[in-house]
Each structure stands twice: as C-alpha cells, then as structure tokens.
C-alpha cells in the first residue's frame, strides 16, 4: 500500500513508470521473462518488445533506457535472482532513476541497495480501525460487532 502511494505521488516526475505487483506470485504463474517484457514494455510506452533471455537486454532497449529517468516499483520480491533479472544494473537507466523494492526478506536485497525503509507494525487501535474499514467499510460499529472485531484484531 505504501509503495502504491509512493508510485502515485511520484510517477509524474519520471519519463517512464512501472509498478509490478505481486512478483512472488506472478513469477510462478507467468515466468520471469514475461514479467521482464511487461516491465520494459510499460517503461517504453507499451511497445511489444522482443526479450527472450533473463540476463541483459537487447542493445536497442538499453540505449533507449539510458536516456530515460524511470521509476520502477517491484512489489513482493522474494528472490535476489528476480532483482537481477528485472532491475539489472545501474547503467541500464539514466541518472535520477529510482527502483523501489518491497520484500518480506531483507536478505533478498543486494548489497548495493543502501536505503532500506522498514515498515513498523500498526498498534492495536490502528489495526482495529484498518480492520473495520476493510471488513465493514466504516470506523464505528454497533457494540456486538465492535467486541468481535477487537477479538479478531487481538488474535
């Protein structure tokens, strides 16, 4: 959710933007080459690109990307190989580009990714509010549902 908000607020500052959600799940379902095609096709304006290898990019794509400042968000990465395939190396993109990665496992992040932001857990009241908004689409509930909601959040 935080990554999606960052994307929504910053995307207009970049020449190319792509938010790849649920990489953990999608890589198993579609395969990494398909995700790589989707990423670079989106960055380059929806072109149908010929990418058939997990390593590297065709030179014509690299040349175009080096001239672009891009924002890429890779959501729910669970393997460092996914980063290598999708994010490649720094020289793929123009200076000022940003790649934001969400993961449940810090070990996935390559050593050169220096800025790590760790999201803190919500406290009980924030958790209860979030649960009620999602489960009931409201903040305040009748007392019978309120007590049940508290038990669910506590669990």
PDB file of C-alpha atoms in Angstrom:
ATOM      1  CA  UNK A   1       0.000   0.000   0.000  1.00  0.00           C
ATOM      2  CA  UNK A   2       2.806   2.398   0.871  1.00  0.00           C
ATOM      3  CA  UNK A   3       4.652   1.544  -2.346  1.00  0.00           C
ATOM      4  CA  UNK A   4       1.479   2.161  -4.388  1.00  0.00           C
ATOM      5  CA  UNK A   5       1.036   5.578  -2.768  1.00  0.00           C
ATOM      6  CA  UNK A   6       4.675   6.478  -3.419  1.00  0.00           C
ATOM      7  CA  UNK A   7       4.183   5.449  -7.047  1.00  0.00           C
ATOM      8  CA  UNK A   8       1.007   7.531  -7.390  1.00  0.00           C
ATOM      9  CA  UNK A   9       2.673  10.630  -5.917  1.00  0.00           C
ATOM     10  CA  UNK A  10       5.998  10.414  -7.798  1.00  0.00           C
ATOM     11  CA  UNK A  11       5.189   8.926 -11.181  1.00  0.00           C
ATOM     12  CA  UNK A  12       4.572  12.272 -12.881  1.00  0.00           C
ATOM     13  CA  UNK A  13       8.219  13.259 -12.198  1.00  0.00           C
ATOM     14  CA  UNK A  14       9.597  10.467 -14.422  1.00  0.00           C
ATOM     15  CA  UNK A  15       9.658   9.779 -18.142  1.00  0.00           C
ATOM     16  CA  UNK A  16       8.741   6.133 -17.637  1.00  0.00           C
ATOM     17  CA  UNK A  17       6.993   4.428 -14.718  1.00  0.00           C
ATOM     18  CA  UNK A  18       6.063   0.863 -13.888  1.00  0.00           C
ATOM     19  CA  UNK A  19       4.581  -0.781 -10.806  1.00  0.00           C
ATOM     20  CA  UNK A  20       4.970  -4.568 -10.924  1.00  0.00           C
ATOM     21  CA  UNK A  21       2.783  -6.011  -8.168  1.00  0.00           C
ATOM     22  CA  UNK A  22       2.950  -9.440  -6.534  1.00  0.00           C
ATOM     23  CA  UNK A  23       6.197 -10.581  -8.147  1.00  0.00           C
ATOM     24  CA  UNK A  24       6.385 -13.597  -5.824  1.00  0.00           C
ATOM     25  CA  UNK A  25       3.070 -14.910  -7.158  1.00  0.00           C
ATOM     26  CA  UNK A  26       3.268 -13.609 -10.740  1.00  0.00           C
ATOM     27  CA  UNK A  27       6.749 -15.011 -11.411  1.00  0.00           C
ATOM     28  CA  UNK A  28       5.480 -18.504 -10.615  1.00  0.00           C
ATOM     29  CA  UNK A  29       2.366 -18.017 -12.721  1.00  0.00           C
ATOM     30  CA  UNK A  30       3.746 -16.130 -15.734  1.00  0.00           C
ATOM     31  CA  UNK A  31       7.524 -16.632 -15.519  1.00  0.00           C
ATOM     32  CA  UNK A  32      10.273 -14.058 -15.145  1.00  0.00           C
ATOM     33  CA  UNK A  33      10.763 -13.375 -18.859  1.00  0.00           C
ATOM     34  CA  UNK A  34       7.095 -12.444 -19.163  1.00  0.00           C
ATOM     35  CA  UNK A  35       7.413 -10.056 -16.202  1.00  0.00           C
ATOM     36  CA  UNK A  36      10.560  -8.572 -17.713  1.00  0.00           C
ATOM     37  CA  UNK A  37       8.740  -7.958 -21.019  1.00  0.00           C
ATOM     38  CA  UNK A  38       5.849  -6.346 -19.141  1.00  0.00           C
ATOM     39  CA  UNK A  39       8.192  -4.080 -17.176  1.00  0.00           C
ATOM     40  CA  UNK A  40      10.203  -2.778 -20.109  1.00  0.00           C
ATOM     41  CA  UNK A  41       7.223  -2.605 -22.433  1.00  0.00           C
ATOM     42  CA  UNK A  42       5.443  -0.399 -19.883  1.00  0.00           C
ATOM     43  CA  UNK A  43       8.508   1.814 -19.422  1.00  0.00           C
ATOM     44  CA  UNK A  44       8.813   2.290 -23.183  1.00  0.00           C
ATOM     45  CA  UNK A  45       5.181   3.209 -23.755  1.00  0.00           C
ATOM     46  CA  UNK A  46       3.534  -0.150 -24.354  1.00  0.00           C
ATOM     47  CA  UNK A  47       5.697  -1.388 -27.218  1.00  0.00           C
ATOM     48  CA  UNK A  48       5.730  -5.111 -27.969  1.00  0.00           C
ATOM     49  CA  UNK A  49       9.365  -5.908 -27.149  1.00  0.00           C
ATOM     50  CA  UNK A  50      11.381  -8.964 -28.097  1.00  0.00           C
ATOM     51  CA  UNK A  51      13.014 -10.094 -24.865  1.00  0.00           C
ATOM     52  CA  UNK A  52      13.709 -13.794 -24.685  1.00  0.00           C
ATOM     53  CA  UNK A  53      16.539 -14.100 -22.187  1.00  0.00           C
ATOM     54  CA  UNK A  54      16.558 -13.467 -18.444  1.00  0.00           C
ATOM     55  CA  UNK A  55      20.040 -11.910 -18.482  1.00  0.00           C
ATOM     56  CA  UNK A  56      20.639  -8.496 -20.001  1.00  0.00           C
ATOM     57  CA  UNK A  57      18.613  -6.539 -22.504  1.00  0.00           C
ATOM     58  CA  UNK A  58      18.821  -6.109 -26.255  1.00  0.00           C
ATOM     59  CA  UNK A  59      21.073  -3.146 -27.068  1.00  0.00           C
ATOM     60  CA  UNK A  60      18.312  -1.076 -28.684  1.00  0.00           C
ATOM     61  CA  UNK A  61      16.320  -1.237 -25.422  1.00  0.00           C
ATOM     62  CA  UNK A  62      19.387  -0.391 -23.302  1.00  0.00           C
ATOM     63  CA  UNK A  63      20.152   2.661 -25.468  1.00  0.00           C
ATOM     64  CA  UNK A  64      16.626   3.992 -25.062  1.00  0.00           C
ATOM     65  CA  UNK A  65      16.509   3.341 -21.314  1.00  0.00           C
ATOM     66  CA  UNK A  66      19.829   5.109 -20.692  1.00  0.00           C
ATOM     67  CA  UNK A  67      18.183   8.308 -21.931  1.00  0.00           C
ATOM     68  CA  UNK A  68      15.168   7.919 -19.608  1.00  0.00           C
ATOM     69  CA  UNK A  69      14.668   8.786 -15.966  1.00  0.00           C
ATOM     70  CA  UNK A  70      12.398   5.995 -14.705  1.00  0.00           C
ATOM     71  CA  UNK A  71      10.517   4.985 -11.581  1.00  0.00           C
ATOM     72  CA  UNK A  72      10.174   1.246 -11.053  1.00  0.00           C
ATOM     73  CA  UNK A  73       8.444  -0.402  -8.127  1.00  0.00           C
ATOM     74  CA  UNK A  74       8.953  -4.134  -7.723  1.00  0.00           C
ATOM     75  CA  UNK A  75       6.426  -5.375  -5.186  1.00  0.00           C
ATOM     76  CA  UNK A  76       6.805  -8.549  -3.080  1.00  0.00           C
ATOM     77  CA  UNK A  77      10.171  -9.724  -4.393  1.00  0.00           C
ATOM     78  CA  UNK A  78      11.212 -12.981  -2.732  1.00  0.00           C
ATOM     79  CA  UNK A  79      14.413 -13.945  -4.579  1.00  0.00           C
ATOM     80  CA  UNK A  80      17.558 -11.958  -5.406  1.00  0.00           C
ATOM     81  CA  UNK A  81      17.529 -13.513  -8.907  1.00  0.00           C
ATOM     82  CA  UNK A  82      14.248 -11.678  -9.546  1.00  0.00           C
ATOM     83  CA  UNK A  83      16.019  -8.400  -8.804  1.00  0.00           C
ATOM     84  CA  UNK A  84      18.893  -9.246 -11.104  1.00  0.00           C
ATOM     85  CA  UNK A  85      16.552 -10.166 -13.962  1.00  0.00           C
ATOM     86  CA  UNK A  86      14.204  -7.187 -13.584  1.00  0.00           C
ATOM     87  CA  UNK A  87      16.377  -4.372 -12.235  1.00  0.00           C
ATOM     88  CA  UNK A  88      19.622  -5.350 -13.956  1.00  0.00           C
ATOM     89  CA  UNK A  89      22.462  -2.939 -13.314  1.00  0.00           C
ATOM     90  CA  UNK A  90      22.644   0.790 -12.612  1.00  0.00           C
ATOM     91  CA  UNK A  91      23.854   1.531 -16.123  1.00  0.00           C
ATOM     92  CA  UNK A  92      20.534   0.394 -17.629  1.00  0.00           C
ATOM     93  CA  UNK A  93      18.880   3.642 -16.536  1.00  0.00           C
ATOM     94  CA  UNK A  94      19.615   7.360 -16.611  1.00  0.00           C
ATOM     95  CA  UNK A  95      20.846   9.117 -13.508  1.00  0.00           C
ATOM     96  CA  UNK A  96      17.979  10.111 -11.229  1.00  0.00           C
ATOM     97  CA  UNK A  97      16.047   6.906 -11.844  1.00  0.00           C
ATOM     98  CA  UNK A  98      14.589   5.136  -8.818  1.00  0.00           C
ATOM     99  CA  UNK A  99      13.911   1.462  -8.197  1.00  0.00           C
ATOM    100  CA  UNK A 100      11.821   0.710  -5.115  1.00  0.00           C
ATOM    101  CA  UNK A 101      11.601  -2.874  -3.922  1.00  0.00           C
ATOM    102  CA  UNK A 102       9.200  -4.321  -1.382  1.00  0.00           C
ATOM    103  CA  UNK A 103      10.101  -7.624   0.219  1.00  0.00           C
ATOM    104  CA  UNK A 104       9.430  -9.600   3.355  1.00  0.00           C
ATOM    105  CA  UNK A 105      13.067 -10.745   3.492  1.00  0.00           C
ATOM    106  CA  UNK A 106      15.918  -8.210   3.738  1.00  0.00           C
ATOM    107  CA  UNK A 107      18.359 -10.899   2.564  1.00  0.00           C
ATOM    108  CA  UNK A 108      16.829 -10.583  -0.914  1.00  0.00           C
ATOM    109  CA  UNK A 109      18.159  -7.047  -1.283  1.00  0.00           C
ATOM    110  CA  UNK A 110      21.515  -6.742  -2.986  1.00  0.00           C
ATOM    111  CA  UNK A 111      24.262  -5.030  -1.019  1.00  0.00           C
ATOM    112  CA  UNK A 112      24.299  -2.013  -3.324  1.00  0.00           C
ATOM    113  CA  UNK A 113      20.742  -1.131  -2.321  1.00  0.00           C
ATOM    114  CA  UNK A 114      21.708   1.085   0.581  1.00  0.00           C
ATOM    115  CA  UNK A 115      18.483   2.817   1.606  1.00  0.00           C
ATOM    116  CA  UNK A 116      16.229   0.399   3.459  1.00  0.00           C
ATOM    117  CA  UNK A 117      12.968   1.583   4.993  1.00  0.00           C
ATOM    118  CA  UNK A 118      11.407  -0.879   7.404  1.00  0.00           C
ATOM    119  CA  UNK A 119       7.656  -0.508   7.919  1.00  0.00           C
ATOM    120  CA  UNK A 120       6.594  -0.746  11.550  1.00  0.00           C
ATOM    121  CA  UNK A 121       3.591  -2.783  12.651  1.00  0.00           C
ATOM    122  CA  UNK A 122       0.371  -0.955  13.467  1.00  0.00           C
ATOM    123  CA  UNK A 123      -0.622  -0.564  17.111  1.00  0.00           C
ATOM    124  CA  UNK A 124      -3.881  -2.129  18.337  1.00  0.00           C
ATOM    125  CA  UNK A 125      -6.093   0.944  17.726  1.00  0.00           C
ATOM    126  CA  UNK A 126      -4.708   1.467  14.210  1.00  0.00           C
ATOM    127  CA  UNK A 127      -5.154  -2.237  13.471  1.00  0.00           C
ATOM    128  CA  UNK A 128      -8.744  -2.162  14.709  1.00  0.00           C
ATOM    129  CA  UNK A 129      -9.520   0.916  12.594  1.00  0.00           C
ATOM    130  CA  UNK A 130      -7.973  -0.683   9.492  1.00  0.00           C
ATOM    131  CA  UNK A 131      -9.837  -3.951  10.077  1.00  0.00           C
ATOM    132  CA  UNK A 132     -13.175  -2.175  10.487  1.00  0.00           C
ATOM    133  CA  UNK A 133     -12.638  -0.071   7.382  1.00  0.00           C
ATOM    134  CA  UNK A 134     -11.877  -3.160   5.306  1.00  0.00           C
ATOM    135  CA  UNK A 135     -14.373  -5.563   6.844  1.00  0.00           C
ATOM    136  CA  UNK A 136     -17.307  -3.211   7.390  1.00  0.00           C
ATOM    137  CA  UNK A 137     -16.425  -0.094   5.353  1.00  0.00           C
ATOM    138  CA  UNK A 138     -16.832   2.098   8.440  1.00  0.00           C
ATOM    139  CA  UNK A 139     -14.936   3.248  11.529  1.00  0.00           C
ATOM    140  CA  UNK A 140     -17.612   2.903  14.217  1.00  0.00           C
ATOM    141  CA  UNK A 141     -19.648  -0.256  14.700  1.00  0.00           C
ATOM    142  CA  UNK A 142     -22.508  -1.478  16.816  1.00  0.00           C
ATOM    143  CA  UNK A 143     -21.236  -2.865  20.115  1.00  0.00           C
ATOM    144  CA  UNK A 144     -21.733  -6.545  19.192  1.00  0.00           C
ATOM    145  CA  UNK A 145     -19.528  -6.208  16.109  1.00  0.00           C
ATOM    146  CA  UNK A 146     -17.097  -3.949  17.915  1.00  0.00           C
ATOM    147  CA  UNK A 147     -16.293  -6.613  20.522  1.00  0.00           C
ATOM    148  CA  UNK A 148     -15.961  -9.288  17.835  1.00  0.00           C
ATOM    149  CA  UNK A 149     -13.675  -7.008  15.816  1.00  0.00           C
ATOM    150  CA  UNK A 150     -11.482  -6.463  18.872  1.00  0.00           C
ATOM    151  CA  UNK A 151     -11.168 -10.220  19.333  1.00  0.00           C
ATOM    152  CA  UNK A 152     -10.230 -10.731  15.672  1.00  0.00           C
ATOM    153  CA  UNK A 153      -7.599  -7.984  15.732  1.00  0.00           C
ATOM    154  CA  UNK A 154      -6.213  -9.241  19.031  1.00  0.00           C
ATOM    155  CA  UNK A 155      -5.937 -12.745  17.577  1.00  0.00           C
TER     156      UNK A 155
END
